[in-house]
Amino acid sequence: MSEKNTAEETTKSSYEHELSEQNVVPRYITKLDFRLIPVLGVTYTILFLDRTNIANARIEGLEDGLNMPANGFNTSLWIFFIPFVLIEIPSNMIMALPRVKPNIFLGINMIILGIISTCQGLTHTYGGLLALRFLMGIFEATLPAGAAFLIGEYYTRREASLRFALFFTFGVLGPAISGLLAFAIRNMNGIQGKEGWRWIFIIEGILTIFISFFVFLFVPDFPEKTKILSPAEKEHLLEKLHSDKGDQKLDIRSVNWVKVLSDYKIWFPTLMFFCCDMTAASMSSFIPTILTELGWKAARAQVMSIPIWLTGIVFQLFGSWVSGRVGWRFPFVLLGITIVLVGWIIQMVYSERKGLAAGIRYFSLYCMSGGTFLQMAMATAWMTNNLRGRASTAVGTAIILGLGNCANFVATNVFIKAEAPFYPTGFRTGLGLTIAGAMFCLIFVALLWWHNQKLDSKRREVGGEDDQKEYKYQY
């Protein structure tokens, strides 16, 4: 070893010892957790609020209030996702530009989203609702993808799993909060001459505007520009990220976009996310039916939907904590798929039965929620664990949360209102896509294993020297 390398190692060792003595490492990671996860997580909560509050409004009379056609509700769901899917990749590319500050970019989009969301409660026509849903898709697309992108930039591969689980937990809170808010807001029916379903949109839109100010104040810049850490903390963070992920290309303007967009390490997790999101998107279609079959009226139905989503939180957090400890992702994805399969099979077997069938179907919703949200956190963490460079992370997080959410197009069209409450088309599609998710997971593991075997063989040939341009992928 050269004298220069020896000196560098000595300096690094003493520097890390100094940080350890000052207890800097755990302190600044905790600081990052509290600064990043809550405020960015809320942006994902907003996505799920906007996705589920229209279902709550439906229970309270949205369709009759706007004289919607038979397929009008489904149309109002899928029209949102057209711009949502198209905007996410260019949105993250804009956010990654050197002069763009994440807090300004995300904050402005969130204010506009809140205004549009509020206007849903003020429109008096079905066409007006469709136009507002389309505009919401544009501005909402920037939030979850941008938030996941920023989180992926701050944490090592070992740390990312639990942080993404915490981030997605805020998403699961969306439906739970939506049901609780809808239960409370429905009592505002008649205030200012407006129906209760209108107040659901108005109050939650105003809430979005309020939260946007916290985005402006608390969302930090990217790690190399951050001002929320001390110089010693920032230097240690950048060194740790470099050691874990290697050289990161920070300037996206000189990137081979064909290589980035064709990376299988992005597309297989996206396909897995798509398959599991089919379940999450489908649940909002038949939860009201199951709750009605149990004899619960609108008020109680709003409340009884909450524990279903809370189950997803428990599975997600516990699974991701264990995953971070053992350093594996795919066993947890397969576990989530197995649990969801139980839910889909129950739906298919018991949908046409009477008596206790409704209670058993209600239990299946807990299986579907727990297994689905466990997969979402794992798939996203698994993807970012195996990507290098800001461009890849920006595109990857945009694709997985954009195209992965295309399952909503499928869900809104296979759950046909005329087939309620049995939904044979929807249940068979959901079951088939869940099985497909298992196949994508196994193929992805095989490809990663093949890469690692080739890399091990190559390193043995050159005497075990580490190539900084290549690294082993995580399972």
CSV table of C-alpha atoms in Angstrom, one decimal:
chain,number,residue,atom,x,y,z
A,1,MET,CA,0.0,0.0,0.0
A,2,SER,CA,1.3,3.4,-0.9
A,3,GLU,CA,2.2,6.1,1.7
A,4,LYS,CA,-0.6,8.2,0.3
A,5,ASN,CA,-3.2,5.5,0.8
A,6,THR,CA,-1.9,4.7,4.2
A,7,ALA,CA,-2.2,8.4,5.2
A,8,GLU,CA,-5.8,8.5,3.8
A,9,GLU,CA,-6.8,5.4,5.7
A,10,THR,CA,-5.3,6.8,8.9
A,11,THR,CA,-7.1,10.2,8.5
A,12,LYS,CA,-10.4,8.4,7.7
A,13,SER,CA,-9.9,6.1,10.7
A,14,SER,CA,-9.2,9.0,13.1
A,15,TYR,CA,-12.1,11.0,11.6
A,16,GLU,CA,-14.6,8.1,12.1
A,17,HIS,CA,-13.3,7.6,15.6
A,18,GLU,CA,-13.9,11.3,16.4
A,19,LEU,CA,-17.4,11.0,15.0
A,20,SER,CA,-18.0,7.9,17.1
A,21,GLU,CA,-16.8,9.6,20.3
A,22,GLN,CA,-19.2,12.5,19.6
A,23,ASN,CA,-22.0,10.1,18.9
A,24,VAL,CA,-22.6,12.0,15.6
A,25,VAL,CA,-23.7,9.1,13.5
A,26,PRO,CA,-26.8,8.0,15.4
A,27,ARG,CA,-27.7,11.6,16.1
A,28,TYR,CA,-27.6,12.8,12.5
A,29,ILE,CA,-29.4,9.7,11.2
A,30,THR,CA,-32.2,10.4,13.7
A,31,LYS,CA,-32.2,14.1,12.6
A,32,LEU,CA,-32.6,13.0,9.0
A,33,ASP,CA,-35.4,10.6,9.9
A,34,PHE,CA,-37.4,13.3,11.7
A,35,ARG,CA,-36.7,15.9,9.0
A,36,LEU,CA,-37.3,13.8,5.9
A,37,ILE,CA,-39.8,11.0,6.6
A,38,PRO,CA,-42.8,12.9,8.2
A,39,VAL,CA,-43.0,15.8,5.8
A,40,LEU,CA,-42.2,13.7,2.7
A,41,GLY,CA,-44.5,10.9,3.9
A,42,VAL,CA,-47.4,13.3,4.2
A,43,THR,CA,-47.1,13.9,0.4
A,44,TYR,CA,-47.8,10.2,-0.1
A,45,THR,CA,-50.7,10.4,2.4
A,46,ILE,CA,-52.2,13.1,0.2
A,47,LEU,CA,-52.0,10.8,-2.8
A,48,PHE,CA,-54.0,8.1,-1.0
A,49,LEU,CA,-56.4,10.7,0.4
A,50,ASP,CA,-57.2,11.9,-3.1
A,51,ARG,CA,-57.4,8.3,-4.3
A,52,THR,CA,-59.8,7.2,-1.6
A,53,ASN,CA,-61.8,10.3,-0.7
A,54,ILE,CA,-63.8,10.0,-3.9
A,55,ALA,CA,-64.9,6.6,-2.7
A,56,ASN,CA,-66.0,8.1,0.6
A,57,ALA,CA,-67.8,10.8,-1.3
A,58,ARG,CA,-69.5,8.1,-3.4
A,59,ILE,CA,-70.9,6.6,-0.2
A,60,GLU,CA,-72.3,10.0,0.8
A,61,GLY,CA,-74.1,10.6,-2.5
A,62,LEU,CA,-71.5,11.9,-5.1
A,63,GLU,CA,-73.0,10.1,-8.0
A,64,ASP,CA,-76.6,11.3,-7.5
A,65,GLY,CA,-75.3,14.8,-6.6
A,66,LEU,CA,-73.6,15.2,-10.0
A,67,ASN,CA,-76.1,13.0,-12.0
A,68,MET,CA,-73.2,10.8,-13.1
A,69,PRO,CA,-73.8,8.1,-15.7
A,70,ALA,CA,-73.5,4.4,-14.9
A,71,ASN,CA,-69.8,4.2,-15.6
A,72,GLY,CA,-69.1,7.7,-14.4
A,73,PHE,CA,-67.4,6.8,-11.2
A,74,ASN,CA,-65.0,4.5,-12.9
A,75,THR,CA,-64.2,7.1,-15.5
A,76,SER,CA,-63.5,9.7,-12.7
A,77,LEU,CA,-61.0,7.2,-11.3
A,78,TRP,CA,-59.0,6.3,-14.3
A,79,ILE,CA,-58.9,9.7,-15.9
A,80,PHE,CA,-56.7,10.8,-12.9
A,81,PHE,CA,-54.0,8.3,-13.8
A,82,ILE,CA,-53.4,9.3,-17.4
A,83,PRO,CA,-51.4,12.4,-16.5
A,84,PHE,CA,-50.2,10.9,-13.3
A,85,VAL,CA,-48.3,8.2,-15.2
A,86,LEU,CA,-47.0,10.5,-18.0
A,87,ILE,CA,-45.8,13.3,-15.7
A,88,GLU,CA,-43.8,11.4,-13.0
A,89,ILE,CA,-40.6,10.8,-15.0
A,90,PRO,CA,-40.2,14.3,-16.5
A,91,SER,CA,-41.1,15.7,-13.0
A,92,ASN,CA,-38.3,13.8,-11.3
A,93,MET,CA,-35.9,14.8,-14.1
A,94,ILE,CA,-36.7,18.5,-13.5
A,95,MET,CA,-36.3,18.0,-9.7
A,96,ALA,CA,-32.9,16.5,-10.2
A,97,LEU,CA,-31.6,19.6,-12.2
A,98,PRO,CA,-28.8,21.5,-10.3
A,99,ARG,CA,-30.7,24.7,-9.9
A,100,VAL,CA,-34.0,23.2,-8.7
A,101,LYS,CA,-34.7,23.1,-5.0
A,102,PRO,CA,-36.8,20.2,-3.9
A,103,ASN,CA,-38.8,22.2,-1.3
A,104,ILE,CA,-39.8,24.9,-3.8
A,105,PHE,CA,-40.6,22.4,-6.5
A,106,LEU,CA,-42.7,20.1,-4.3
A,107,GLY,CA,-44.3,22.9,-2.3
A,108,ILE,CA,-45.6,24.8,-5.3
A,109,ASN,CA,-47.1,21.7,-6.8
A,110,MET,CA,-48.8,20.8,-3.5
A,111,ILE,CA,-50.4,24.2,-3.2
A,112,ILE,CA,-51.9,23.9,-6.7
A,113,LEU,CA,-53.0,20.4,-6.0
A,114,GLY,CA,-54.8,21.6,-2.8
A,115,ILE,CA,-56.7,24.3,-4.8
A,116,ILE,CA,-57.8,21.8,-7.4
A,117,SER,CA,-58.8,19.3,-4.8
A,118,THR,CA,-60.9,21.9,-3.0
A,119,CYS,CA,-62.7,22.7,-6.3
A,120,GLN,CA,-64.0,19.2,-6.6
A,121,GLY,CA,-66.4,20.1,-3.8
A,122,LEU,CA,-67.5,23.2,-5.6
A,123,THR,CA,-68.2,21.8,-9.1
A,124,HIS,CA,-71.8,21.2,-10.1
A,125,THR,CA,-71.2,19.1,-13.2
A,126,TYR,CA,-69.9,15.7,-14.0
A,127,GLY,CA,-67.7,17.2,-16.8
A,128,GLY,CA,-66.2,19.7,-14.3
A,129,LEU,CA,-65.3,16.8,-11.9
A,130,LEU,CA,-63.5,14.9,-14.8
A,131,ALA,CA,-61.5,18.0,-15.7
A,132,LEU,CA,-60.5,18.6,-12.1
A,133,ARG,CA,-59.5,14.9,-11.7
A,134,PHE,CA,-57.3,15.2,-14.8
A,135,LEU,CA,-55.6,18.3,-13.5
A,136,MET,CA,-55.1,16.6,-10.1
A,137,GLY,CA,-53.2,13.8,-11.8
A,138,ILE,CA,-50.7,16.4,-13.3
A,139,PHE,CA,-49.8,18.0,-10.0
A,140,GLU,CA,-50.1,15.0,-7.7
A,141,ALA,CA,-47.6,13.1,-9.9
A,142,THR,CA,-44.8,15.2,-8.7
A,143,LEU,CA,-45.3,14.5,-5.0
A,144,PRO,CA,-44.8,10.8,-4.2
A,145,ALA,CA,-42.2,10.2,-6.9
A,146,GLY,CA,-40.2,13.3,-5.8
A,147,ALA,CA,-40.4,12.3,-2.2
A,148,ALA,CA,-39.3,8.7,-2.8
A,149,PHE,CA,-36.5,10.1,-5.0
A,150,LEU,CA,-35.1,12.3,-2.2
A,151,ILE,CA,-35.4,9.6,0.4
A,152,GLY,CA,-33.4,7.2,-1.8
A,153,GLU,CA,-30.6,9.8,-2.1
A,154,TYR,CA,-30.1,10.1,1.7
A,155,TYR,CA,-29.9,6.5,2.9
A,156,THR,CA,-27.6,3.5,2.4
A,157,ARG,CA,-29.0,0.3,1.0
A,158,ARG,CA,-29.3,-1.2,4.5
A,159,GLU,CA,-31.0,1.8,5.9
A,160,ALA,CA,-33.4,2.4,3.0
A,161,SER,CA,-35.8,-0.5,3.6
A,162,LEU,CA,-37.2,0.7,6.9
A,163,ARG,CA,-37.3,4.3,5.7
A,164,PHE,CA,-39.3,3.4,2.6
A,165,ALA,CA,-41.6,1.4,4.8
A,166,LEU,CA,-42.1,4.5,7.0
A,167,PHE,CA,-42.7,6.5,3.9
A,168,PHE,CA,-45.3,4.1,2.6
A,169,THR,CA,-46.9,3.9,6.0
A,170,PHE,CA,-48.0,7.5,5.5
A,171,GLY,CA,-49.6,6.3,2.3
A,172,VAL,CA,-51.6,3.6,4.1
A,173,LEU,CA,-52.7,6.3,6.6
A,174,GLY,CA,-54.4,8.0,3.7
A,175,PRO,CA,-57.4,5.6,3.5
A,176,ALA,CA,-57.6,5.3,7.2
A,177,ILE,CA,-57.6,9.1,7.7
A,178,SER,CA,-60.0,9.5,4.8
A,179,GLY,CA,-62.5,7.1,6.4
A,180,LEU,CA,-62.2,8.9,9.7
A,181,LEU,CA,-62.5,12.4,8.2
A,182,ALA,CA,-65.4,11.3,6.0
A,183,PHE,CA,-67.2,10.0,9.1
A,184,ALA,CA,-66.7,13.4,10.8
A,185,ILE,CA,-67.3,15.6,7.8
A,186,ARG,CA,-70.5,13.9,6.8
A,187,ASN,CA,-72.1,15.6,9.7
A,188,MET,CA,-71.5,18.9,7.9
A,189,ASN,CA,-74.2,18.0,5.4
A,190,GLY,CA,-76.3,21.1,4.7
A,191,ILE,CA,-73.9,23.6,6.1
A,192,GLN,CA,-73.7,26.6,3.7
A,193,GLY,CA,-76.2,24.7,1.5
A,194,LYS,CA,-73.6,22.1,0.5
A,195,GLU,CA,-74.0,18.3,0.7
A,196,GLY,CA,-71.8,16.3,2.9
A,197,TRP,CA,-69.8,14.7,0.0
A,198,ARG,CA,-68.8,18.2,-1.1
A,199,TRP,CA,-67.3,19.0,2.3
A,200,ILE,CA,-65.2,15.9,2.1
A,201,PHE,CA,-63.4,17.4,-0.9
A,202,ILE,CA,-63.3,20.9,0.4
A,203,ILE,CA,-61.9,20.1,3.9
A,204,GLU,CA,-59.3,17.7,2.6
A,205,GLY,CA,-58.2,20.2,-0.2
A,206,ILE,CA,-57.7,22.9,2.4
A,207,LEU,CA,-55.7,20.4,4.5
A,208,THR,CA,-53.4,19.9,1.5
A,209,ILE,CA,-52.8,23.6,1.1
A,210,PHE,CA,-52.0,23.9,4.8
A,211,ILE,CA,-49.5,21.0,4.7
A,212,SER,CA,-47.7,22.5,1.6
A,213,PHE,CA,-46.3,25.3,3.8
A,214,PHE,CA,-44.4,22.6,5.9
A,215,VAL,CA,-43.0,21.3,2.6
A,216,PHE,CA,-41.6,24.7,1.9
A,217,LEU,CA,-40.1,25.0,5.4
A,218,PHE,CA,-38.7,21.6,6.1
A,219,VAL,CA,-37.9,19.6,3.0
A,220,PRO,CA,-34.0,19.7,2.6
A,221,ASP,CA,-31.9,19.9,-0.6
A,222,PHE,CA,-30.0,16.9,-1.9
A,223,PRO,CA,-27.2,15.5,0.4
A,224,GLU,CA,-24.3,17.3,-1.2
A,225,LYS,CA,-26.1,20.7,-0.8
A,226,THR,CA,-28.0,20.0,2.4
A,227,LYS,CA,-27.9,22.7,5.2
A,228,ILE,CA,-29.6,20.6,7.9
A,229,LEU,CA,-26.4,18.8,8.9
A,230,SER,CA,-23.2,20.2,10.4
A,231,PRO,CA,-20.0,20.1,8.2
A,232,ALA,CA,-18.8,17.0,10.1
A,233,GLU,CA,-22.2,15.2,9.7
A,234,LYS,CA,-22.5,16.1,6.1
A,235,GLU,CA,-19.0,14.9,5.3
A,236,HIS,CA,-19.6,11.6,7.1
A,237,LEU,CA,-22.9,11.1,5.3
A,238,LEU,CA,-21.4,11.7,1.8
A,239,GLU,CA,-18.5,9.3,2.7
A,240,LYS,CA,-20.9,6.7,3.9
A,241,LEU,CA,-23.1,7.0,0.7
A,242,HIS,CA,-20.0,6.7,-1.5
A,243,SER,CA,-18.8,3.7,0.4
A,244,ASP,CA,-22.2,2.0,0.0
A,245,LYS,CA,-23.2,3.0,-3.5
A,246,GLY,CA,-19.9,3.9,-5.2
A,247,ASP,CA,-19.4,6.8,-7.5
A,248,GLN,CA,-22.7,8.6,-8.1
A,249,LYS,CA,-23.2,10.7,-11.2
A,250,LEU,CA,-25.0,13.8,-9.8
A,251,ASP,CA,-25.4,15.7,-13.0
A,252,ILE,CA,-28.3,14.1,-15.0
A,253,ARG,CA,-27.5,16.2,-18.2
A,254,SER,CA,-24.7,13.8,-19.3
A,255,VAL,CA,-26.5,10.6,-18.8
A,256,ASN,CA,-27.1,7.7,-21.2
A,257,TRP,CA,-30.9,7.8,-21.0
A,258,VAL,CA,-31.4,4.7,-23.2
A,259,LYS,CA,-29.3,2.6,-20.7
A,260,VAL,CA,-31.2,4.1,-17.7
A,261,LEU,CA,-34.7,3.5,-19.3
A,262,SER,CA,-33.9,0.0,-20.3
A,263,ASP,CA,-32.5,-1.2,-16.9
A,264,TYR,CA,-34.1,-4.4,-15.8
A,265,LYS,CA,-33.4,-3.4,-12.2
A,266,ILE,CA,-36.0,-0.7,-12.6
A,267,TRP,CA,-38.6,-2.7,-14.7
A,268,PHE,CA,-38.9,-5.9,-12.6
A,269,PRO,CA,-39.6,-4.1,-9.3
A,270,THR,CA,-42.1,-1.9,-11.2
A,271,LEU,CA,-43.9,-5.0,-12.6
A,272,MET,CA,-44.0,-6.4,-9.0
A,273,PHE,CA,-45.3,-3.1,-7.7
A,274,PHE,CA,-48.0,-3.0,-10.5
A,275,CYS,CA,-49.2,-6.5,-9.6
A,276,CYS,CA,-49.5,-5.8,-5.9
A,277,ASP,CA,-51.0,-2.3,-6.5
A,278,MET,CA,-53.8,-4.1,-8.4
A,279,THR,CA,-54.9,-5.4,-5.0
A,280,ALA,CA,-54.7,-2.0,-3.3
A,281,ALA,CA,-56.6,-0.3,-6.2
A,282,SER,CA,-59.2,-3.1,-6.2
A,283,MET,CA,-60.0,-3.0,-2.5
A,284,SER,CA,-61.6,0.4,-2.8
A,285,SER,CA,-64.0,-1.1,-5.4
A,286,PHE,CA,-65.5,-3.8,-3.3
A,287,ILE,CA,-64.9,-2.7,0.3
A,288,PRO,CA,-68.2,-0.7,0.3
A,289,THR,CA,-70.0,-3.8,-1.0
A,290,ILE,CA,-68.7,-6.1,1.7
A,291,LEU,CA,-69.4,-3.5,4.4
A,292,THR,CA,-73.0,-3.1,3.1
A,293,GLU,CA,-73.5,-6.9,3.1
A,294,LEU,CA,-72.5,-6.9,6.8
A,295,GLY,CA,-75.4,-4.6,7.4
A,296,TRP,CA,-73.4,-1.5,8.2
A,297,LYS,CA,-74.8,1.8,7.2
A,298,ALA,CA,-72.7,4.6,5.7
A,299,ALA,CA,-71.5,6.0,9.1
A,300,ARG,CA,-70.3,2.7,10.6
A,301,ALA,CA,-68.9,1.6,7.2
A,302,GLN,CA,-66.6,4.6,7.1
A,303,VAL,CA,-65.2,3.7,10.5
A,304,MET,CA,-64.9,-0.1,9.9
A,305,SER,CA,-62.7,0.5,6.9
A,306,ILE,CA,-60.0,2.0,9.1
A,307,PRO,CA,-58.6,-1.1,10.7
A,308,ILE,CA,-58.1,-2.7,7.3
A,309,TRP,CA,-55.6,-0.1,6.3
A,310,LEU,CA,-54.0,-0.1,9.7
A,311,THR,CA,-53.2,-3.8,9.2
A,312,GLY,CA,-51.2,-2.8,6.2
A,313,ILE,CA,-49.1,-0.4,8.3
A,314,VAL,CA,-48.2,-3.2,10.9
A,315,PHE,CA,-47.2,-5.7,8.2
A,316,GLN,CA,-45.2,-3.0,6.3
A,317,LEU,CA,-43.2,-1.7,9.3
A,318,PHE,CA,-42.5,-5.0,10.9
A,319,GLY,CA,-41.5,-6.7,7.7
A,320,SER,CA,-39.2,-3.9,6.6
A,321,TRP,CA,-37.6,-3.8,10.0
A,322,VAL,CA,-36.8,-7.5,9.9
A,323,SER,CA,-35.7,-7.1,6.2
A,324,GLY,CA,-33.3,-4.4,7.1
A,325,ARG,CA,-31.8,-6.6,9.9
A,326,VAL,CA,-31.3,-9.6,7.6
A,327,GLY,CA,-30.4,-7.8,4.4
A,328,TRP,CA,-32.9,-9.6,2.2
A,329,ARG,CA,-35.9,-8.4,0.2
A,330,PHE,CA,-37.3,-11.1,-2.0
A,331,PRO,CA,-38.5,-13.5,0.8
A,332,PHE,CA,-40.7,-10.7,2.1
A,333,VAL,CA,-42.1,-9.9,-1.3
A,334,LEU,CA,-43.0,-13.6,-1.7
A,335,LEU,CA,-44.5,-13.7,1.8
A,336,GLY,CA,-46.7,-10.7,0.9
A,337,ILE,CA,-47.8,-12.3,-2.3
A,338,THR,CA,-48.8,-15.5,-0.4
A,339,ILE,CA,-50.9,-13.6,2.1
A,340,VAL,CA,-52.6,-11.6,-0.8
A,341,LEU,CA,-53.3,-14.9,-2.6
A,342,VAL,CA,-55.3,-16.1,0.5
A,343,GLY,CA,-57.3,-12.9,0.3
A,344,TRP,CA,-58.1,-13.3,-3.4
A,345,ILE,CA,-59.0,-16.9,-3.1
A,346,ILE,CA,-61.4,-16.2,-0.2
A,347,GLN,CA,-63.1,-13.5,-2.3
A,348,MET,CA,-63.6,-15.9,-5.2
A,349,VAL,CA,-64.9,-18.8,-3.1
A,350,TYR,CA,-67.2,-16.9,-0.8
A,351,SER,CA,-68.5,-14.0,-2.9
A,352,GLU,CA,-71.7,-15.8,-3.9
A,353,ARG,CA,-72.4,-17.4,-0.5
A,354,LYS,CA,-74.7,-16.0,2.1
A,355,GLY,CA,-74.6,-16.1,5.9
A,356,LEU,CA,-71.1,-16.0,7.3
A,357,ALA,CA,-69.6,-15.3,3.9
A,358,ALA,CA,-69.6,-11.6,4.4
A,359,GLY,CA,-67.6,-11.9,7.6
A,360,ILE,CA,-65.1,-14.2,6.0
A,361,ARG,CA,-64.7,-11.8,3.1
A,362,TYR,CA,-64.2,-9.0,5.6
A,363,PHE,CA,-61.3,-11.0,7.1
A,364,SER,CA,-59.8,-11.4,3.6
A,365,LEU,CA,-59.5,-7.6,3.3
A,366,TYR,CA,-57.0,-7.7,6.2
A,367,CYS,CA,-55.0,-10.3,4.3
A,368,MET,CA,-55.0,-8.3,1.2
A,369,SER,CA,-54.0,-5.0,2.9
A,370,GLY,CA,-51.2,-6.6,5.0
A,371,GLY,CA,-49.7,-8.5,2.0
A,372,THR,CA,-50.0,-5.7,-0.5
A,373,PHE,CA,-48.4,-2.9,1.5
A,374,LEU,CA,-45.6,-5.2,2.6
A,375,GLN,CA,-44.8,-5.8,-1.1
A,376,MET,CA,-44.9,-2.1,-2.0
A,377,ALA,CA,-42.2,-1.1,0.5
A,378,MET,CA,-40.0,-4.1,-0.3
A,379,ALA,CA,-40.2,-3.6,-4.1
A,380,THR,CA,-39.3,0.1,-3.9
A,381,ALA,CA,-36.4,-0.5,-1.5
A,382,TRP,CA,-35.2,-3.4,-3.5
A,383,MET,CA,-35.1,-1.3,-6.6
A,384,THR,CA,-33.2,1.6,-5.1
A,385,ASN,CA,-30.8,-0.8,-3.4
A,386,ASN,CA,-29.5,-1.9,-6.8
A,387,LEU,CA,-29.4,1.4,-8.7
A,388,ARG,CA,-26.5,3.8,-9.0
A,389,GLY,CA,-26.5,7.4,-10.0
A,390,ARG,CA,-29.0,10.2,-9.5
A,391,ALA,CA,-30.5,9.8,-12.9
A,392,SER,CA,-31.3,6.1,-12.3
A,393,THR,CA,-32.8,6.8,-8.9
A,394,ALA,CA,-34.9,9.7,-10.3
A,395,VAL,CA,-36.2,7.6,-13.2
A,396,GLY,CA,-36.6,4.5,-11.1
A,397,THR,CA,-38.7,6.0,-8.4
A,398,ALA,CA,-40.8,7.8,-11.0
A,399,ILE,CA,-41.4,4.7,-13.0
A,400,ILE,CA,-42.2,2.4,-10.0
A,401,LEU,CA,-44.7,4.9,-8.5
A,402,GLY,CA,-46.0,6.1,-11.9
A,403,LEU,CA,-46.3,3.0,-14.1
A,404,GLY,CA,-46.7,0.8,-11.0
A,405,ASN,CA,-49.9,2.7,-10.3
A,406,CYS,CA,-51.2,1.9,-13.7
A,407,ALA,CA,-52.9,-1.0,-11.9
A,408,ASN,CA,-55.6,1.5,-11.2
A,409,PHE,CA,-56.5,1.5,-14.9
A,410,VAL,CA,-57.1,-2.2,-14.7
A,411,ALA,CA,-58.9,-2.2,-11.4
A,412,THR,CA,-61.3,0.6,-12.4
A,413,ASN,CA,-62.4,-1.3,-15.5
A,414,VAL,CA,-62.5,-5.0,-14.4
A,415,PHE,CA,-64.7,-4.3,-11.3
A,416,ILE,CA,-67.9,-3.8,-13.3
A,417,LYS,CA,-70.8,-2.3,-11.5
A,418,ALA,CA,-73.3,-4.7,-13.1
A,419,GLU,CA,-71.3,-7.7,-11.7
A,420,ALA,CA,-71.6,-6.5,-8.1
A,421,PRO,CA,-71.3,-8.0,-5.5
A,422,PHE,CA,-69.6,-11.1,-7.0
A,423,TYR,CA,-67.2,-9.3,-9.5
A,424,PRO,CA,-66.0,-12.5,-11.2
A,425,THR,CA,-63.9,-10.5,-13.8
A,426,GLY,CA,-62.2,-8.4,-11.1
A,427,PHE,CA,-61.4,-11.3,-8.7
A,428,ARG,CA,-59.9,-13.4,-11.5
A,429,THR,CA,-57.8,-10.6,-12.8
A,430,GLY,CA,-56.6,-9.7,-9.3
A,431,LEU,CA,-55.7,-13.4,-8.6
A,432,GLY,CA,-53.9,-13.7,-12.0
A,433,LEU,CA,-51.8,-10.6,-11.5
A,434,THR,CA,-50.8,-11.6,-8.0
A,435,ILE,CA,-49.5,-14.9,-9.4
A,436,ALA,CA,-47.7,-13.0,-12.1
A,437,GLY,CA,-46.1,-10.8,-9.4
A,438,ALA,CA,-44.6,-14.0,-7.9
A,439,MET,CA,-43.2,-15.0,-11.3
A,440,PHE,CA,-41.6,-11.5,-11.8
A,441,CYS,CA,-40.0,-11.7,-8.3
A,442,LEU,CA,-38.4,-15.1,-9.0
A,443,ILE,CA,-37.1,-14.0,-12.4
A,444,PHE,CA,-35.6,-10.9,-10.9
A,445,VAL,CA,-33.9,-12.9,-8.2
A,446,ALA,CA,-32.5,-15.2,-10.8
A,447,LEU,CA,-31.1,-12.3,-12.9
A,448,LEU,CA,-29.5,-10.7,-9.8
A,449,TRP,CA,-27.9,-14.1,-8.8
A,450,TRP,CA,-26.6,-14.5,-12.3
A,451,HIS,CA,-24.9,-11.1,-12.2
A,452,ASN,CA,-23.4,-11.8,-8.8
A,453,GLN,CA,-22.0,-15.1,-10.0
A,454,LYS,CA,-20.4,-13.5,-13.0
A,455,LEU,CA,-18.9,-10.7,-10.8
A,456,ASP,CA,-17.5,-13.2,-8.4
A,457,SER,CA,-15.9,-15.2,-11.2
A,458,LYS,CA,-14.5,-12.0,-12.7
A,459,ARG,CA,-13.0,-11.0,-9.4
A,460,ARG,CA,-11.4,-14.4,-8.9
A,461,GLU,CA,-9.7,-14.1,-12.3
A,462,VAL,CA,-8.1,-10.7,-11.4
A,463,GLY,CA,-7.0,-11.8,-8.0
A,464,GLY,CA,-9.9,-10.5,-5.9
A,465,GLU,CA,-9.5,-6.8,-6.8
A,466,ASP,CA,-12.6,-4.8,-6.4
A,467,ASP,CA,-14.0,-3.0,-9.5
A,468,GLN,CA,-15.6,0.3,-8.4
A,469,LYS,CA,-17.6,0.3,-11.6
A,470,GLU,CA,-19.4,-3.0,-10.6
A,471,TYR,CA,-20.9,-4.1,-7.4
A,472,LYS,CA,-22.9,-7.1,-6.2
A,473,TYR,CA,-26.7,-6.7,-6.3
A,474,GLN,CA,-28.8,-7.3,-3.2
A,475,TYR,CA,-31.5,-9.9,-3.1
